[in-house]
mmCIF file of C-alpha atoms and ligand atoms in Angstrom:
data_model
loop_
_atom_site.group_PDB
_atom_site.id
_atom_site.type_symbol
_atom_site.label_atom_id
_atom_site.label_comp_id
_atom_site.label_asym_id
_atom_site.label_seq_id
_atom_site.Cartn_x
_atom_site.Cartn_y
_atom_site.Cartn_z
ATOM 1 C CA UNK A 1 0.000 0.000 0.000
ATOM 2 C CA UNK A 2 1.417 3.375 -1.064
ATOM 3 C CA UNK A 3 1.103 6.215 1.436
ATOM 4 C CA UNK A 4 -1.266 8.016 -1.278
ATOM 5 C CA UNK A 5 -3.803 5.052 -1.440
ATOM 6 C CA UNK A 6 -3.624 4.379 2.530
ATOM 7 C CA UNK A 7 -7.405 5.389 4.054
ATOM 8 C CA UNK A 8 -7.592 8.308 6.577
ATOM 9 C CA UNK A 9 -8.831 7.459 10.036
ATOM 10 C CA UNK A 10 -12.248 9.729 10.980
ATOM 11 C CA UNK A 11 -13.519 9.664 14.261
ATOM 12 C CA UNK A 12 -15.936 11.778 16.876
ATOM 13 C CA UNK A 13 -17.518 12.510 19.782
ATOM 14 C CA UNK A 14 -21.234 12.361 20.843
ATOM 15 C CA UNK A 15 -21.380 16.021 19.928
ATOM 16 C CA UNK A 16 -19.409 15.194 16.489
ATOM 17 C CA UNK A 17 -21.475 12.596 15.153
ATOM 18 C CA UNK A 18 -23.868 14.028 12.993
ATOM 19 C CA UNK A 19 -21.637 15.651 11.624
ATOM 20 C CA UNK A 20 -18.637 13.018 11.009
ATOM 21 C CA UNK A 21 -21.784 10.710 9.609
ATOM 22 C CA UNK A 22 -22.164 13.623 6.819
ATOM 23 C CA UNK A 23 -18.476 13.836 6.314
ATOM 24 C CA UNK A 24 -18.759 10.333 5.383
ATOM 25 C CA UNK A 25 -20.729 10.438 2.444
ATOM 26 C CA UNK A 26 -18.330 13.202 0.825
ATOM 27 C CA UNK A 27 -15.455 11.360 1.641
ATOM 28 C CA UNK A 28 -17.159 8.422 -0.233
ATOM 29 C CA UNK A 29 -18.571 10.493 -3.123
ATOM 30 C CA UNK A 30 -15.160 11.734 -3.606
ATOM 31 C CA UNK A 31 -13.744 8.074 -3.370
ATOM 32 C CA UNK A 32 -11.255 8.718 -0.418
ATOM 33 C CA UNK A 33 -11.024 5.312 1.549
ATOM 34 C CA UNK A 34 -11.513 6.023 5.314
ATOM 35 C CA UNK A 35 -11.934 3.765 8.385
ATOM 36 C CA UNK A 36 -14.560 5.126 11.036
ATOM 37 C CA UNK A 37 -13.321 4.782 14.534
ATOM 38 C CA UNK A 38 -15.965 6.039 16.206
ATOM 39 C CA UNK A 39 -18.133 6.994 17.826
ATOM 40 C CA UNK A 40 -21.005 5.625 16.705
ATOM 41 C CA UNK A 41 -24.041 6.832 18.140
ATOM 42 C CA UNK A 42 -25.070 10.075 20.159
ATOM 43 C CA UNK A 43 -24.898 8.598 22.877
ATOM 44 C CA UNK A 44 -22.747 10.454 25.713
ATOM 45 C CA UNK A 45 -18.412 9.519 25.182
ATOM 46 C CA UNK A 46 -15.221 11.018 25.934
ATOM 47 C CA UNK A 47 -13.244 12.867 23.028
ATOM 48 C CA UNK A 48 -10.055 11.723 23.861
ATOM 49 C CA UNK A 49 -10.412 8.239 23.714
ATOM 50 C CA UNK A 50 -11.287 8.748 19.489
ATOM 51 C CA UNK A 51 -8.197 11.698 19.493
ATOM 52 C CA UNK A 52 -5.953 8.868 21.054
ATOM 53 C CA UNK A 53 -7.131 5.998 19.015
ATOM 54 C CA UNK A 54 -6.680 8.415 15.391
ATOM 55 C CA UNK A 55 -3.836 9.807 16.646
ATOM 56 C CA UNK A 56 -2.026 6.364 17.509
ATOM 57 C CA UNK A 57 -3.001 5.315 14.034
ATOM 58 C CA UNK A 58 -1.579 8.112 12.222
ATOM 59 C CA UNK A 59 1.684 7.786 14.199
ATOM 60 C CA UNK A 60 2.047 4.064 13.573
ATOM 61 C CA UNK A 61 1.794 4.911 9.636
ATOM 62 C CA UNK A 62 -1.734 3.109 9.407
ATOM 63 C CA UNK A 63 -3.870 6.046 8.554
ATOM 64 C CA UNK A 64 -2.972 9.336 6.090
ATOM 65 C CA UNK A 65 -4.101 11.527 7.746
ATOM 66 C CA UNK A 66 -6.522 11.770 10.455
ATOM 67 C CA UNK A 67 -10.175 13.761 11.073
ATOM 68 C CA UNK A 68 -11.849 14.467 14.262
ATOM 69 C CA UNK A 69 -14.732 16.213 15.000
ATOM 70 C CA UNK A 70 -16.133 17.296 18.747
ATOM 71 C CA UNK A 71 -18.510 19.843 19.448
ATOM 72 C CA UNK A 72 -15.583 22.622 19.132
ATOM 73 C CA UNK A 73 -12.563 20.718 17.830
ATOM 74 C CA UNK A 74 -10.895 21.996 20.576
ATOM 75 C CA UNK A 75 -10.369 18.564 23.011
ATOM 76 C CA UNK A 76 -9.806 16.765 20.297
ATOM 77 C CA UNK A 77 -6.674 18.627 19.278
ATOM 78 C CA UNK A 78 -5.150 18.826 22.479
ATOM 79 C CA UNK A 79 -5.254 15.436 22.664
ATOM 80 C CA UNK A 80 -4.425 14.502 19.441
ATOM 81 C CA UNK A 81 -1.521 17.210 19.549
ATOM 82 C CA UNK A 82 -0.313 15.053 22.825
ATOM 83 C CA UNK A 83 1.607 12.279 20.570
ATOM 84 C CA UNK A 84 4.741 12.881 19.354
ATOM 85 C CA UNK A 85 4.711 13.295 15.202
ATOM 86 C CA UNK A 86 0.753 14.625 15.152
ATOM 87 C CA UNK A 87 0.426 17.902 14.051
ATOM 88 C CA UNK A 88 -3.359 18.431 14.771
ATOM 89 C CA UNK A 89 -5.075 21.665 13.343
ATOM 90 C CA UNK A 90 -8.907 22.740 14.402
ATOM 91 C CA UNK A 91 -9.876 24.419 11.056
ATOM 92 C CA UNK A 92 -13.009 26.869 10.605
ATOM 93 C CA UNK A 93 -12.306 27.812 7.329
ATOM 94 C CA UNK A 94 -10.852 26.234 4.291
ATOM 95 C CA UNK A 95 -7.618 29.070 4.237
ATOM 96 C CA UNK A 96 -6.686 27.639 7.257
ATOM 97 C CA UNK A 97 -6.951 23.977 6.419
ATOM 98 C CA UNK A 98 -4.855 25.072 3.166
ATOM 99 C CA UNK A 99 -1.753 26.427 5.604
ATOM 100 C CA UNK A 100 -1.993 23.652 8.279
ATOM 101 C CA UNK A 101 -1.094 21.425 5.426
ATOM 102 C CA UNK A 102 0.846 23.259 2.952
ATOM 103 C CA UNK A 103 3.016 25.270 6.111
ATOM 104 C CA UNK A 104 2.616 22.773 9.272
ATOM 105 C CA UNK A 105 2.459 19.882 7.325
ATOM 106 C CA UNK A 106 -0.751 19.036 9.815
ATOM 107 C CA UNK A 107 -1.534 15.172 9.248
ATOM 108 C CA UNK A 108 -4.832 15.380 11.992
ATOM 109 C CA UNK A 109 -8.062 17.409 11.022
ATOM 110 C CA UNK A 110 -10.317 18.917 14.198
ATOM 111 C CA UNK A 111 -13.257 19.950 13.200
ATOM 112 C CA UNK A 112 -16.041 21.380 16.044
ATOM 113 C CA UNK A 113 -19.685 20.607 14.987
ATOM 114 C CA UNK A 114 -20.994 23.522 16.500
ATOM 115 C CA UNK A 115 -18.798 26.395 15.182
ATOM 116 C CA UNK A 116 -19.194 24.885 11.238
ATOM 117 C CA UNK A 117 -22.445 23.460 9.590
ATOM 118 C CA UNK A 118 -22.069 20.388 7.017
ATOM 119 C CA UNK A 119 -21.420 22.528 3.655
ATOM 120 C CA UNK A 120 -18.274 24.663 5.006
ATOM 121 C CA UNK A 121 -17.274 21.190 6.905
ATOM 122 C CA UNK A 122 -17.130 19.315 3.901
ATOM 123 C CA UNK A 123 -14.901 22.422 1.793
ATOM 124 C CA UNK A 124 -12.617 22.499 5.125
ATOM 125 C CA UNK A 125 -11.804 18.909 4.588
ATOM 126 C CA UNK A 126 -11.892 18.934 0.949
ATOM 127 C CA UNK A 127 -8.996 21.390 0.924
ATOM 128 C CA UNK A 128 -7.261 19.611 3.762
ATOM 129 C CA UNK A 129 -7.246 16.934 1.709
ATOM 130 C CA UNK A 130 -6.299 18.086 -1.604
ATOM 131 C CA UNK A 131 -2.945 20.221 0.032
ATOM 132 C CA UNK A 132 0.264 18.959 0.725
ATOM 133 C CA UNK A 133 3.421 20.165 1.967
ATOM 134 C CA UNK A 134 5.862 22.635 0.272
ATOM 135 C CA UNK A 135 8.925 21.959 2.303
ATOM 136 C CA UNK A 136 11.723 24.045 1.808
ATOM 137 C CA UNK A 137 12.114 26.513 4.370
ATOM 138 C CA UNK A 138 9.170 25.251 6.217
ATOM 139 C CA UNK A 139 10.594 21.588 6.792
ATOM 140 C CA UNK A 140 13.095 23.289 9.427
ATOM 141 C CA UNK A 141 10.095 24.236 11.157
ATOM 142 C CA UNK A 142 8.103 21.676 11.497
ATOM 143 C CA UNK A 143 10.820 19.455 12.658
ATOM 144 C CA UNK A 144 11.272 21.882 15.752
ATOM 145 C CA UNK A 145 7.799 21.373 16.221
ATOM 146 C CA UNK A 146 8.990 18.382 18.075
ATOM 147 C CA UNK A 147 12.191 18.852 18.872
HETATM 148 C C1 RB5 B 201 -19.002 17.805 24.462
HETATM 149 O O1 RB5 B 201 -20.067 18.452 25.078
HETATM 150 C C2 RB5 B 201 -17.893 18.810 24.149
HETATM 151 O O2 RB5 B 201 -17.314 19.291 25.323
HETATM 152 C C3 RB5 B 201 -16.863 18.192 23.251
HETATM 153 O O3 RB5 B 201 -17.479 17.720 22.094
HETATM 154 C C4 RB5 B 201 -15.762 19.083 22.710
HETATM 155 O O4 RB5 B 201 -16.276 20.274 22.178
HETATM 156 C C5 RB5 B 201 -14.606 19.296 23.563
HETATM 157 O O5 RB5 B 201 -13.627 19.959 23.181
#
């Protein structure tokens, strides 16, 4: 498997789900492959439990790229942002997404379900991920991210 045709990991809270259910369906009208990790109902969870198992995944080279969606995208990016090699970015607009990937080289998604309805949701992720990283003078960067 080739990193390009690897699926991205999605996951969410109670407060995410609607929403990650919607992203869904883009991600499979645009034939991405993705593996759900939860949750998968509204019923009441903990975000960092899906930021931990997403992030894990993206470390360990299993995933893409990861998405995560809570009510703000907030917990979900300090958690994911917790493991060494994630570069987590809560996105509200699709400018943003662009420069988390092409500048930060940002390999985790947050999305918060109640700051962004399903139509600018779907562009945020759509440009997240269409962009990849320029290097250059930004790889120094990023590598202090975690030094
Ligand atoms: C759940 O009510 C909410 O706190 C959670 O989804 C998230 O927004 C946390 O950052």
């Amino acid at each position: 498997m080739t990193e390009a045709t690897k699926p991205i990991a999605i996951a969410s809270d109670h407060a995410g789900f609607a929403l990650k259910e919607s992203l869904k369906l883009a991600l499979a009208r645009w034939g991405v492959a993705f593996e759900d990790l939860g949750t998968h109902s509204e019923a009441s969870t903990d975000y960092p439990d899906y930021a931990h198992a997403v992030a894990t995944g993206v470390v360990q080279g299993r995933y893409r790229l990861g998405v995560l969606v809570c009510g703000t995208g907030l917990g979900m990016s300090m958690a994911a942002n917790r493991h060494k090699g994630v570069r987590a970015a809560v996105c509200t607009e699709a400018y943003a997404a662009r420069m988390a990937r092409t500048h930060n080289d940002a390999n985790v998604l947050c999305l918060g379900s109640r700051i962004v309805g399903p139509g600018l949701a779907e562009d945020i992720l759509k440009t997240f991920l269409d962009g990849s990283f320029e290097g250059g003078r930004h790889a120094g960067r990023v590598a202090k991210i975690d030094a």
